[in-house]
Structures are given as C-alpha cells and as structure tokens.
Coordinates of C-alpha atoms and ligand atoms in Angstrom, one line a residue:
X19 CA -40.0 -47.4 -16.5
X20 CA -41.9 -44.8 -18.2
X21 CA -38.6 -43.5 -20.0
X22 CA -40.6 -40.7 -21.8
X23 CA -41.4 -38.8 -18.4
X24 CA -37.5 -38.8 -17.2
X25 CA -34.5 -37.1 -18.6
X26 CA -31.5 -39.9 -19.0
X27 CA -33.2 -41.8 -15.4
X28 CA -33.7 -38.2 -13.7
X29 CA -36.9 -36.5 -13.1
X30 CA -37.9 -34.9 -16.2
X31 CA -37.7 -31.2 -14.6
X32 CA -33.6 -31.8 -14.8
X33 CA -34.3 -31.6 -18.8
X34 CA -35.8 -28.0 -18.3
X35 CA -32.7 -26.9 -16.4
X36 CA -29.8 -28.6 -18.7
X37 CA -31.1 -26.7 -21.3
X38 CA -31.7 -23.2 -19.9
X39 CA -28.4 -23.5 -17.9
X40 CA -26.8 -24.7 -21.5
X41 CA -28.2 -21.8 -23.1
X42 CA -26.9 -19.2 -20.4
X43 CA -23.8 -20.5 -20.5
X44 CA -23.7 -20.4 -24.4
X45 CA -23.8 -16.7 -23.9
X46 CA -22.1 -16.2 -20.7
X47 CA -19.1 -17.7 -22.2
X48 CA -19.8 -16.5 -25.5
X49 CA -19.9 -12.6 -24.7
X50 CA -17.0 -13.1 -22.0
X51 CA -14.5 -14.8 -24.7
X52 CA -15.1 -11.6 -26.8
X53 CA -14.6 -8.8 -23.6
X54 CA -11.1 -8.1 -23.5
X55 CA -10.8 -8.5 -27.3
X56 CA -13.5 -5.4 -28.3
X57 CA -12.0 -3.2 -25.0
X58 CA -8.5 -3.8 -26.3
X59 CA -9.2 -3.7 -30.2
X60 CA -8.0 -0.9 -32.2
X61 CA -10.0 2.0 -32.4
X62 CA -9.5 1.9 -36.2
X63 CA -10.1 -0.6 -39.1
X64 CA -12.1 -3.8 -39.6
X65 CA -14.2 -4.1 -36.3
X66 CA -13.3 -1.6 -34.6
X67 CA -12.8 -2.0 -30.9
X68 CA -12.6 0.8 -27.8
X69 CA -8.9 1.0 -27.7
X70 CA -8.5 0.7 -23.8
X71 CA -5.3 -0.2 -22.4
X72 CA -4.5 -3.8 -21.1
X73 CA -4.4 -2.6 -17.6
X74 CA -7.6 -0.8 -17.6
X75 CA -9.4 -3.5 -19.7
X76 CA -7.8 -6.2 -17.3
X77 CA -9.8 -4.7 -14.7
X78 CA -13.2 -4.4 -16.3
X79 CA -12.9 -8.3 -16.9
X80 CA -11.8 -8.7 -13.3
X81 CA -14.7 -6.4 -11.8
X82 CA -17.0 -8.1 -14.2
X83 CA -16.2 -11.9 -13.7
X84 CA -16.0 -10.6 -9.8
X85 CA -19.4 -9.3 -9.9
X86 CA -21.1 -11.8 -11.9
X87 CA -20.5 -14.4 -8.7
X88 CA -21.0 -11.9 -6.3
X89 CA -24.6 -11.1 -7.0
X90 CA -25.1 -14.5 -6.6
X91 CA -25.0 -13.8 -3.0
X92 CA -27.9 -11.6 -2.8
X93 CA -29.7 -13.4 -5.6
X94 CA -29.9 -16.6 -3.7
X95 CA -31.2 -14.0 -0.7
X96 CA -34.1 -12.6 -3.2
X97 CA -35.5 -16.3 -4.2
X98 CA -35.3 -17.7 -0.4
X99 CA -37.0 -14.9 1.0
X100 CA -39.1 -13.3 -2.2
X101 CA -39.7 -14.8 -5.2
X102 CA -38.9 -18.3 -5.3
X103 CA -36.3 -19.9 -7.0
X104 CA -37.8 -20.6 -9.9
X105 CA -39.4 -17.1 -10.6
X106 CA -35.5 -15.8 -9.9
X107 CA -34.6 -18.2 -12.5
X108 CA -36.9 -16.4 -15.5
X109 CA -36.2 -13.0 -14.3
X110 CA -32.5 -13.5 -14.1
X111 CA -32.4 -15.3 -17.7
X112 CA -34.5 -12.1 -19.0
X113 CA -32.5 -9.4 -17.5
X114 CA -29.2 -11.1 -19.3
X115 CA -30.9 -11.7 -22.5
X116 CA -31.6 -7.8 -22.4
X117 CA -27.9 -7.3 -21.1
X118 CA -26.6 -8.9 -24.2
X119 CA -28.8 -7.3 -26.3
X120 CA -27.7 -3.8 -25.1
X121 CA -24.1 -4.9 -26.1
X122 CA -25.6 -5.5 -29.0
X123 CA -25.9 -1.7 -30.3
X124 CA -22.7 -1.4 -31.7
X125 CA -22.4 2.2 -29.6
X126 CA -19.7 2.8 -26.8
X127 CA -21.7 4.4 -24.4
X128 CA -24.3 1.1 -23.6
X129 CA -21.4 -1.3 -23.2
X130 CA -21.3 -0.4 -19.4
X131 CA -25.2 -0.8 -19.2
X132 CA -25.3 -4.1 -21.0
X133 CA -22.6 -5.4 -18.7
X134 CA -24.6 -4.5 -15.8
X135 CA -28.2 -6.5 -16.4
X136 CA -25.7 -9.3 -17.4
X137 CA -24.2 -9.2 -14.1
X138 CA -27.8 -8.7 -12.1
X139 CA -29.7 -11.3 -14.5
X140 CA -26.8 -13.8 -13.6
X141 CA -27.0 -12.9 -9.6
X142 CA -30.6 -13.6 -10.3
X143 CA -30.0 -17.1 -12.3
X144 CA -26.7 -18.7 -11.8
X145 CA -27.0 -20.2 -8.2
X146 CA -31.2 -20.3 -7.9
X147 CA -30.7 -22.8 -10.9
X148 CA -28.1 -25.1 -8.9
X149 CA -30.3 -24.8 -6.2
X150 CA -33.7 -26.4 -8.2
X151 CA -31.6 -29.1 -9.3
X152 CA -31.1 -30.1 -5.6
X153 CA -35.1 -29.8 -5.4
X154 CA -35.8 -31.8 -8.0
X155 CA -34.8 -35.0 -5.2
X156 CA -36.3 -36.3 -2.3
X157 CA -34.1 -36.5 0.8
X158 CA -32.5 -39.3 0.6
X159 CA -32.8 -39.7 -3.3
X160 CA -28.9 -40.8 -4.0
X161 CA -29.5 -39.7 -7.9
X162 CA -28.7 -36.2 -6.8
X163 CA -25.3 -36.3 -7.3
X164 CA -25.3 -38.2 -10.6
X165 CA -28.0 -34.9 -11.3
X166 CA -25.3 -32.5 -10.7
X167 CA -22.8 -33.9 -13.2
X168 CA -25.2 -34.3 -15.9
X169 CA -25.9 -30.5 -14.8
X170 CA -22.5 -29.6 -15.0
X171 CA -22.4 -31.1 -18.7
X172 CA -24.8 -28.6 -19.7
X173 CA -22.9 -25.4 -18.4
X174 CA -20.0 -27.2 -21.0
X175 CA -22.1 -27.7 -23.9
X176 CA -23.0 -24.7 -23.7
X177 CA -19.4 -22.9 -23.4
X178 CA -18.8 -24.8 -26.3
X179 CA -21.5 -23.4 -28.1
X180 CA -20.7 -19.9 -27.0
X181 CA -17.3 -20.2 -28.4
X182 CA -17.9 -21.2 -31.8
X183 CA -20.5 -19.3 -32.6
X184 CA -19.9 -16.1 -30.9
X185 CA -16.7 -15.9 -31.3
X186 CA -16.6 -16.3 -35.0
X187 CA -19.4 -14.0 -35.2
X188 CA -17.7 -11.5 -32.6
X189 CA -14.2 -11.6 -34.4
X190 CA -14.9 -12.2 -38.0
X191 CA -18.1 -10.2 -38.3
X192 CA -18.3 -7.7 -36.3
X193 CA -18.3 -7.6 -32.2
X194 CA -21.9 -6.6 -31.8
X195 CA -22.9 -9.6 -33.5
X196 CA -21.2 -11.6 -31.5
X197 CA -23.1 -9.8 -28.3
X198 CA -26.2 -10.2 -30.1
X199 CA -26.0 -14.3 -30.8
X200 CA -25.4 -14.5 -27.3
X201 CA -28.5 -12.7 -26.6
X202 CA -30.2 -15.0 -29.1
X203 CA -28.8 -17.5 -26.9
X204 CA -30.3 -16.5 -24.0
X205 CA -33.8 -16.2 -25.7
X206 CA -34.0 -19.6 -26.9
X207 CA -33.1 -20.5 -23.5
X208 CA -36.3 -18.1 -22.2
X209 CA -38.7 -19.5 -24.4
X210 CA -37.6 -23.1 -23.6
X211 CA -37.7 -22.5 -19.8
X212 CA -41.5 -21.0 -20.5
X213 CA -42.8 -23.9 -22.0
X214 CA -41.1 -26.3 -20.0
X215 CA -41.1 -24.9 -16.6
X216 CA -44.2 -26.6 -15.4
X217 CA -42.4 -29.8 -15.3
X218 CA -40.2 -28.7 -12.7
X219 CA -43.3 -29.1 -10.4
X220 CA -43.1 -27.8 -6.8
X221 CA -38.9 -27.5 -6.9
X222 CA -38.1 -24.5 -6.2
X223 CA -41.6 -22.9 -6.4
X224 CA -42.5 -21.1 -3.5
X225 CA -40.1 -19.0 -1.3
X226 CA -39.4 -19.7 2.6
X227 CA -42.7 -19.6 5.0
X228 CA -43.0 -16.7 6.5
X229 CA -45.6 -13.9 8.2
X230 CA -47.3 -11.9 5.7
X231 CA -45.7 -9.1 7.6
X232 CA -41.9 -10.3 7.6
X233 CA -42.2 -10.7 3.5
X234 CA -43.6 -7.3 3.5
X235 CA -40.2 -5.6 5.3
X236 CA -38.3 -7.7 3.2
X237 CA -39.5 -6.6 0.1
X238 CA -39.0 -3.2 1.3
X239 CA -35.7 -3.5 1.9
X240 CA -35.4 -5.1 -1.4
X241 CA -36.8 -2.0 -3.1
X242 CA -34.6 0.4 -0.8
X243 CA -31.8 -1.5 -2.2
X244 CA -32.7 -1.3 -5.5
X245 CA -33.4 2.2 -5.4
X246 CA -30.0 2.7 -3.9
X247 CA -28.5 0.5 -6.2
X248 CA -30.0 2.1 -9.7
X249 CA -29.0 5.8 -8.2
X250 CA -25.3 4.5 -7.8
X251 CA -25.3 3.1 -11.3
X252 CA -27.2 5.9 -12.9
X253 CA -24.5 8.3 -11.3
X254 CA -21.8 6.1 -12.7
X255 CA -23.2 5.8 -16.1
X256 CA -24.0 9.5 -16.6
X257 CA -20.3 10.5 -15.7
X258 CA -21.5 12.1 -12.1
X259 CA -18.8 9.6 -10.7
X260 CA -15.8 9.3 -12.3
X261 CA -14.2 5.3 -11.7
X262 CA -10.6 4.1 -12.2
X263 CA -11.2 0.5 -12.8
X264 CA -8.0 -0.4 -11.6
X265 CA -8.2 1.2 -8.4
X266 CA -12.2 -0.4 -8.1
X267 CA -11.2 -3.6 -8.7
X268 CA -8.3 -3.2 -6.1
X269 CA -11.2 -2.0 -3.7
X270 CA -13.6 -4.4 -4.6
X271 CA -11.0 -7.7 -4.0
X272 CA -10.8 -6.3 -0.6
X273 CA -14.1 -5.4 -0.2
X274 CA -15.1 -9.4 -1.1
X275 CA -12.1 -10.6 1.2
X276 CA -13.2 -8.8 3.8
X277 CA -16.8 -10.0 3.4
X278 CA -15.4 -13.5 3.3
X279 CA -13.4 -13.2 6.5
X280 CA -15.6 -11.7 8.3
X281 CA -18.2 -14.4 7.5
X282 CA -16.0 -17.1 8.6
X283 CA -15.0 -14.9 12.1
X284 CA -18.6 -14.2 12.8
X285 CA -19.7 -18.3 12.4
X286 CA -16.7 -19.4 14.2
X287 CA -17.0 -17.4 17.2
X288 CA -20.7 -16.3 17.2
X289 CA -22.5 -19.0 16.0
X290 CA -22.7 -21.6 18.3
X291 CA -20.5 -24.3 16.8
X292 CA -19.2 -27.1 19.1
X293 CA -15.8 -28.4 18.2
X294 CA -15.7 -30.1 15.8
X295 CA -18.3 -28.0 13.5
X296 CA -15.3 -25.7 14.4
X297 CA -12.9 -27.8 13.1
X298 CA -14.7 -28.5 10.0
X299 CA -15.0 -25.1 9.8
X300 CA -11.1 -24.2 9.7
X301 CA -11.4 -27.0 6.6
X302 CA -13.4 -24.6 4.6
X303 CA -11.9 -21.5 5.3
X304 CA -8.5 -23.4 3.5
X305 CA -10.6 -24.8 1.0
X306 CA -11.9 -21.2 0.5
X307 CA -8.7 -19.8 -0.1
X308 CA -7.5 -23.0 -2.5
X309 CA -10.4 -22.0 -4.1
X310 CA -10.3 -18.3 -4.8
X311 CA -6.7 -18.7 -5.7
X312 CA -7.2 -21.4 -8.3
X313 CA -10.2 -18.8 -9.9
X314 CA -7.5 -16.2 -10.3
X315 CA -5.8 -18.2 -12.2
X316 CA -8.3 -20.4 -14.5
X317 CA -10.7 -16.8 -14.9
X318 CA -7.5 -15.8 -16.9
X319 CA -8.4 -18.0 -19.6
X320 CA -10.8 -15.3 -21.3
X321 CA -8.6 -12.3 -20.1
X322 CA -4.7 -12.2 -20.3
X323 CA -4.3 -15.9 -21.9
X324 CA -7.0 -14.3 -24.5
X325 CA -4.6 -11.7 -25.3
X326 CA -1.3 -14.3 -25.7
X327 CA -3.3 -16.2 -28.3
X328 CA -4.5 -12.9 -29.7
X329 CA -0.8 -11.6 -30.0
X330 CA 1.6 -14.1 -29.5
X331 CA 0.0 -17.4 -31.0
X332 CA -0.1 -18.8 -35.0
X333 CA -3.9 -19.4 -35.2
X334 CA -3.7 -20.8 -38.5
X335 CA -5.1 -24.0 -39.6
X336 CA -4.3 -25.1 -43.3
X337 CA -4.0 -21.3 -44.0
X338 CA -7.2 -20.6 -42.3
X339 CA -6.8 -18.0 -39.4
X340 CA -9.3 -19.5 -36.7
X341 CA -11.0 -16.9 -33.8
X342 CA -9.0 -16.0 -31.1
X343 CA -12.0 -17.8 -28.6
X344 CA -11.9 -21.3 -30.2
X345 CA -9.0 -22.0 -28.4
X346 CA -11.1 -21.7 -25.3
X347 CA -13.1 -24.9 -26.9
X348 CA -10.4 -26.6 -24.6
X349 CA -11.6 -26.5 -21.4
X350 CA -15.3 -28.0 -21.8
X351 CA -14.0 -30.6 -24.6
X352 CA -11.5 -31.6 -22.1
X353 CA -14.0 -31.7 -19.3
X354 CA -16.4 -33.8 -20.9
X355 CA -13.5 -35.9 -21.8
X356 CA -12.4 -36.6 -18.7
X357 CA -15.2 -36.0 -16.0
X358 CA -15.5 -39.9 -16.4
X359 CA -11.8 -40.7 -16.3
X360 CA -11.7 -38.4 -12.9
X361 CA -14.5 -39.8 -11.6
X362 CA -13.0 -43.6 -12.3
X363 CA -9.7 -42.9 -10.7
X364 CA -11.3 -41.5 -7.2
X365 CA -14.1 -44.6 -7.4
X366 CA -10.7 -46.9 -7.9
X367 CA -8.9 -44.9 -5.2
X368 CA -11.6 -45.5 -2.9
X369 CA -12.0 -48.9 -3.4
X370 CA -8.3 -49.4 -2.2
X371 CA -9.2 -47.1 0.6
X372 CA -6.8 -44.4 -1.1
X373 CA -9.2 -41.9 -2.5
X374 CA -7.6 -38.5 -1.5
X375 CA -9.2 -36.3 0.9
X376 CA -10.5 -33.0 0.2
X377 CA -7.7 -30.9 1.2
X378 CA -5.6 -32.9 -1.2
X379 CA -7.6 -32.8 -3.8
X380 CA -7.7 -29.5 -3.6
X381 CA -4.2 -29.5 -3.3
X382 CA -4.1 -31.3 -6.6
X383 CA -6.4 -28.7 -8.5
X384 CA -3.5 -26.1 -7.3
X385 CA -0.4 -28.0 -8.0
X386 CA -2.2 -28.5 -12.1
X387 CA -2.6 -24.9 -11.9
X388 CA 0.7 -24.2 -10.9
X389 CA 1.8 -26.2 -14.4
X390 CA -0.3 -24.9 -16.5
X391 CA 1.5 -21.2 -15.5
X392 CA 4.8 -23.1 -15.7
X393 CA 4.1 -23.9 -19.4
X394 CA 3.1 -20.6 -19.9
X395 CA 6.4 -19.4 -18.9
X396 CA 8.1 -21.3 -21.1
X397 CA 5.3 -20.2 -24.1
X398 CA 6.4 -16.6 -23.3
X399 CA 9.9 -17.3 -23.2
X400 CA 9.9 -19.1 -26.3
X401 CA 7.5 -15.8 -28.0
X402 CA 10.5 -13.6 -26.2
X403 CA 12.8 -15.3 -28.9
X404 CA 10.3 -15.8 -32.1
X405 CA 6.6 -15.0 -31.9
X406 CA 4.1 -15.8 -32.5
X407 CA 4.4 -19.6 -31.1
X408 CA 2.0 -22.9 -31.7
X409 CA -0.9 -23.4 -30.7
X410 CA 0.2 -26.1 -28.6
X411 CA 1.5 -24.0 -25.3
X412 CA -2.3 -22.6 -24.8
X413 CA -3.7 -26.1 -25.2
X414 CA -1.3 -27.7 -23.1
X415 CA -2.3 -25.0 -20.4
X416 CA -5.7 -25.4 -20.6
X417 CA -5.4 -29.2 -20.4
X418 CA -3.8 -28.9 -16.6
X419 CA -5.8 -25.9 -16.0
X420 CA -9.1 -28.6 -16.6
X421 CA -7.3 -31.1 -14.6
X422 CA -6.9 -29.0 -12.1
X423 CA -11.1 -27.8 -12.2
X424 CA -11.7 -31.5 -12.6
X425 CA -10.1 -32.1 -9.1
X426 CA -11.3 -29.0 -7.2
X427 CA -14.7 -27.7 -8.8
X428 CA -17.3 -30.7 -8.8
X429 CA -16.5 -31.6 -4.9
X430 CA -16.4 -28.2 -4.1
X431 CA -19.8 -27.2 -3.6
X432 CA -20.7 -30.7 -2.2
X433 CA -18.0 -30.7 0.2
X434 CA -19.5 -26.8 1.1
X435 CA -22.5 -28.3 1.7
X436 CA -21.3 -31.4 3.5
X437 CA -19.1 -29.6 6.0
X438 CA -20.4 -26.6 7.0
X439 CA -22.7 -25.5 9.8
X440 CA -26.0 -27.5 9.1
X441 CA -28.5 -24.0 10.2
X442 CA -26.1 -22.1 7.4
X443 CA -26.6 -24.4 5.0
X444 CA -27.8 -22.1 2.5
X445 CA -25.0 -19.7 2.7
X446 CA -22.7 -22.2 2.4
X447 CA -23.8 -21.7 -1.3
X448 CA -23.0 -18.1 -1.1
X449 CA -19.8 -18.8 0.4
X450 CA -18.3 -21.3 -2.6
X451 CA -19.7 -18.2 -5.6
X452 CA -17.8 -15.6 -3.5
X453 CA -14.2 -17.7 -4.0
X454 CA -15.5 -17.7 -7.3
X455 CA -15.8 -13.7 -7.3
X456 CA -12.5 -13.4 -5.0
X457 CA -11.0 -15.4 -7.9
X458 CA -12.6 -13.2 -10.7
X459 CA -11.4 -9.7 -9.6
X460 CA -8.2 -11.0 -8.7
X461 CA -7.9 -12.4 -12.2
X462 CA -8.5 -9.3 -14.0
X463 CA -5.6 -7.5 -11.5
X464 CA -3.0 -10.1 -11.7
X465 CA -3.7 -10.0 -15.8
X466 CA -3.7 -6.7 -16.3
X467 CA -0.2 -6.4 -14.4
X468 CA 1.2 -9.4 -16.8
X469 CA -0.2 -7.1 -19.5
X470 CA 0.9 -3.7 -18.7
X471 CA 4.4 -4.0 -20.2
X472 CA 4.2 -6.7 -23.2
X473 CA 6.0 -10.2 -23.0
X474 CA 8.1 -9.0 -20.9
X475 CA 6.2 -8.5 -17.8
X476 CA 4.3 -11.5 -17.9
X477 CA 6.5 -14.1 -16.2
X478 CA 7.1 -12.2 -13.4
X479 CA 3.8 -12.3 -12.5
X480 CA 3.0 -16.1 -13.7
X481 CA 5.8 -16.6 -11.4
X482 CA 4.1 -15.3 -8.1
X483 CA 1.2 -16.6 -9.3
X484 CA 3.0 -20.0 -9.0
X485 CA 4.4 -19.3 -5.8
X486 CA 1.4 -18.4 -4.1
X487 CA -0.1 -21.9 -5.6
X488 CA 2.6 -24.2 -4.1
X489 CA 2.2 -22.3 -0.5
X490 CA -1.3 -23.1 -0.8
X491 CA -1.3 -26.6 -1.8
X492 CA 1.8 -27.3 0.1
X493 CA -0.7 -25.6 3.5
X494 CA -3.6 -27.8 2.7
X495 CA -1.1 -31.4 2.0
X496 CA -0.2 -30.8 5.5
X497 CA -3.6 -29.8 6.9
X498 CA -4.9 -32.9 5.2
X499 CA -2.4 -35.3 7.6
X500 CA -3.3 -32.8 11.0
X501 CA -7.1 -32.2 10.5
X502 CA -9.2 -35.5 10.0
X503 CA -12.5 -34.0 8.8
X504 CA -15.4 -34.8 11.4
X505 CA -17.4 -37.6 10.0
X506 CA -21.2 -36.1 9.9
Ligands
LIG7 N1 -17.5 -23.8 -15.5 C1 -18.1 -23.5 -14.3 C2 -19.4 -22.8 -14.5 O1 -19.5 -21.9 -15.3 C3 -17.2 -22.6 -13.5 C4 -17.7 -22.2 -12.1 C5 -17.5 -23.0 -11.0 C6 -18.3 -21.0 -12.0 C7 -17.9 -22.6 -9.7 C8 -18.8 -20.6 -10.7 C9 -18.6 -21.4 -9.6 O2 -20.3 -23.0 -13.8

C-alpha cells in the first residue's frame, strides 16, 4: 500500500478535513470558552469585560450556541443546491476567521457583528464538512465509519487547542487576544484547506444536477434571503430594534421546537411512509428529544458551569491560578480517552448479543447527564457552606457529562441516517444539528435562571434539569422493550 497517498488507511482527502475541522474547532471552542466570561467581567480593572448580568449574558450564549447549529440547516441547503459542499466549506471557514477577527477589536460595539459571521461562517462549514467525509467513500466502502471517528478526533484536538491557548491568552492577557488567536486559528486552517483541497477530488465538488433555470430561482431566493437577512441584522445592530435577549432566546427555543415538530408531523403524515418507516419514525422523534435535552445540559459547560469555576472553584495549582477554560480540557481529553474503551464495551456487548439498542443508549447518555447535575448539586451545596471548592466537583462532572456524549453523540447521526426516511436523507442531517440548537438556546435559558440569584438558585434548577432527564431516559428504556426498530 502506497502509505504516503492515505491518511492513517483513509483516502488522503480525510487529512485535508481533520485538520481544517481541528482548526475550526480550535477557535470555536476557543472564543466560546471566553463568551460568558468577557459579557459578565467587570466593567473595571485588569481586562475589562462588558458587565452584563448573568441572565442577560446566559442568553446571548444560548441564542449563540442555538444559532451556530441552526444555520447549519440552511447551509447544508446552500451547498446541495448552490455551491457545492466544498466551496461552502472555504466560504464558511473565511466568514468565521473574519467573525473572530472582529471580536478581535477590543471595542463593544463589534462584539455583536463578530458573533454574527461566526454563526453564518459555521452554518456555512460545520455540517458541509461532515458531509465530504461521507464523500470521500464509495458505497459500500465499510472504512466510513472508522472515517468518522478519526473525524471526530479532530473536532477534540482541536477543543483542546482552543482551550489552552485561547483561554490563557483570553483571561491572562487580555480578551481580544484571545478572539484574535482563535481567528489565527481559523486562518491556518484556510491556508491549509487551500493548498490541500485538491486532494479531496470530486467529494463534495459539485452541487445537485439541476436545470440551468431551477439553479437560477434558487439563487434568487438565496439573494432575497440574504438581503432580508442583512436588513434585519443591520436594524439590530444600529439600535433600529431594540432586543431583550432573554425574551429572544425564549422565542427562538420555540421557534426551533416548532420547526422540529412540525418537520416530524409533516413526514409522518404527508410523506408517504408505510408503517414501519412510520415506526422508525416515532424512534427519532424520541431520540430527538433525548437529544436536545442532553445539549441543554452538556452546552452548559462553557456558560453557567464556566461561571461556578470562575466564582466558586480554587483554580490553583502549586500557587499558580490556572484559566478559568482549562478546566474545559476535560471533555476532549476524556473523549479521546475513552472513545476506544466505549467502542470495546458495545463490540463485547455485541458479541454476547447484548449490545444496547439505540433508545437505551440514549437512555444511558441521559441517566450520565443526570449525575453529572447530581454532583453539581452537591459542589454547590458544599460552596453554600465554604467557597470556593476543588477542582474535583467540575471534573467529576465533566467525566459523566463525556460518558454520557460518548454513548449518545457518535451513534447519533448514524442512527439519523440509518433510520429515517431514505428520500429525506439529507435532512436527516438537518434534523440531528437542530437538537443540537434546541439544546443550545435552552442551555443559555436554563443557565441564566441558575445564575440569576447566586448559589442559591442554582439547585433548583439542576434539580428540574434532572428530572426532566430521568422522564426521558426512563420514556425511551421503555420504548426500547415496545418498539423493535425495523431492520432496513
Ligand atoms: N463536540 C461535538 C462537536 O463540536 C459536539 C456536537 C455534536 C456538536 C453534535 C454538534 C452536533 O462537533
């Protein structure tokens, strides 16, 4: 085998994409771990932040982290029917290199703006990328799953990346460097995916076929939207409409639910399905649901659990007061630890004909989350008496929380594609970013509450949080004895 044209046995093309998903994930990651951080900071002293309130800042994150997956919706829309995937890719990567660069100027009034190209470029990027990896196979090629995981290393390289350096940058130097090495981030990861792209070949090269004069409407409705889009922002930006992020995030998470439900109405009625497409339909929309509440939780990591070990947690180290984000390093260290160890147990499983099915596993990934929160109750009970605490609580946390990804997130997608409707197989994409979104918004609301009065207002929500996640998991452990998922 001619090892120098592959990347570790996978078409070489999978190198281009580790590395320019690695370096957008270095400063997605990066910038997000700083957020709530600068829009909390006080106004005053070294680094000065914007002085928002918990609740208001809470929100930002949530509409944010919401957004971010959103757009992936309508990106995935632009490559199919536009540009091409991989065209989507390089825009997307160069509209969130100039997003972090904006948050770069250390002024108040572009920190909206950078947000916003961060958001698009990501819509743009985040699920086009995914989508080449699948390319990069033939049919039947059974290295496409092995592909994936070696992809999904890359998005935790590079959140280890992102941590370490912009957070210490972010916190220690000042805030806008820390925006700015994430758009340095993103520019090595440009350059690379220049020079490299023509080894990607024909994956993800040229749009869907279709008449000369169906692109052309397309593309006009893609410029009416845009139009539309930028005259909304603009109006926004320049103060024309006045937002209360608390009650646009609200809107928003019921705006994406809505979305969501009506999605899964419109296929299972409308779209033709025999019965047991139907059935495997009613699957999803649980998965869907374990999915978007298990977001709400983990998306907390850079929002209110940012602000315990900000507040609450000893961060020294032999004397040495470490940034808040390192303690984020958790979750990819953990998930590079233990991908294999996860992926043994289920191959062992299966060989005894035990290997759990997707409900439960997803029921798993719930029931990990629901500890982690437990934990954290007892880390805020504990601060309650004495604060700040160890270090230990949020590291515990973020060790079930990974569990708990480990279990639901890398048979997620697959299990999105597996099940649902072959003809919607594209949107079944789509579908697994917007739990993702759901999860976001929801994230920044349900933290923001914790937030709003101190320690003492945070169990109460942790509480329901945990609630909600034992309904769910307890709904899908008995779904997973009733429904047996049509074989296809
Ligand atoms: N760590 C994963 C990533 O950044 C989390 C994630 C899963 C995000 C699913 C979106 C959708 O890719």
């Amino acid at each position: 085998m001619n090892t120098s044209n592959t990347f570790f046995g996978h078409p070489i093309g999978l190198r281009t994409l580790f590395l320019t998903e690695m370096w957008e994930r270095m400063s997605y990651y990066g910038m997000r771990a700083l957020l709530v951080l600068y829009m909390t900071g006080a106004v005053t002293g070294f680094n000065p932040g914007l002085g928002w309130s918990q609740v208001e800042s809470q929100a930002i994150y949530g509409i944010y982290s919401g957004m971010v997956y959103f757009m992936v919706v309508p990106g995935g829309w632009i490559a199919d029917n536009i540009l091409g995937h991989q065209k989507a890719v390089l825009i997307g990567a160069l509209i969130i290199a100039l997003g972090h660069f904006t948050l770069a100027i250390p002024i108040e009034q572009t920190f909206f703006l950078g947000l916003i190209f961060v958001v698009l470029g990501t819509g743009l990027l985040k699920g086009n990328i995914s989508t080449i990896v699948g390319q990069l196979y033939d049919g039947q090629d059974d290295r496409r799953d092995s592909g994936y995981t070696i992809f999904y290393m890359s998005i935790n390289i590079g959140s280890t990346l992102g941590f370490l350096i912009c957070s210490y940058l972010g916190e220690k130097i000042g805030w806008h460097w820390g925006f700015g090495a994430a758009g340095i981030g993103m520019t090595f990861g440009v350059i690379q995916y220049i020079q490299h792209r023509h080894l990607l070949g024909d994956a993800g090269m040229h749009p869907n076929d279709m008449s000369d004069e169906k692109r052309k409407k397309y593309s006009n409705y893609l410029k009416f939207s845009l139009v539309a889009m930028f005259m909304v922002i603009g109006a926004g930006l320049f103060g024309f409409i006045v937002i209360d992020p608390r009650f646009f995030a609200e809107q928003f998470a019921y705006f994406l639910t809505i979305v969501a439900g009506l999605y899964f109405l419109y296929l299972f009625l409308f779209a033709g399905l025999n019965a047991s497409e139907r059935k495997n339909l009613i699957l999803l929309f649980l998965l869907f649901i374990g999915a978007a509440a298990f977001w709400s939780g983990f998306d907390q990591s850079a929002g209110s659990l940012n602000i315990f070990a900000r507040d609450y947690t000893d961060l020294s180290i032999s004397g040495y007061q470490i940034p808040v984000g390192w303690l984020q390093f958790a979750n990819p260290i953990i998930v590079v630890l233990f991908a294999p160890i996860f992926a043994g147990i289920w191959a062992q499983l299966a060989r005894k004909n035990l290997d759990p099915s997707l409900p439960l596993k997803f029921a798993i990934g719930l029931l990990f989350m629901a500890l982690s929160f437990f934990v954290m109750i007892l880390a805020v009970n504990l601060a309650i008496e004495s604060s700040p605490v160890g270090m230990q609580w949020l590291l515990l946390t973020y060790l079930f929380q990974t569990w708990g990804e480990l279990a639901l997130s890398p048979i997620g997608l697959s299990a999105f594609s597996r099940y649902g409707p072959k003809r919607y197989m594209g949107q079944m994409f789509g579908l697994w970013f917007l739990a993702s979104a759901i999860g976001g918004v929801l994230a920044g609301l349900l933290g923001g509450e914790a937030l709003d009065g101190g320690l003492e207002t945070i169990s109460p929500i942790f509480e329901f949080m945990i609630q909600y996640y034992l309904v769910i998991a307890i709904a899908l452990i008995v779904l997973s004895f009733v429904i047996k998922t049509a074989k296809d």
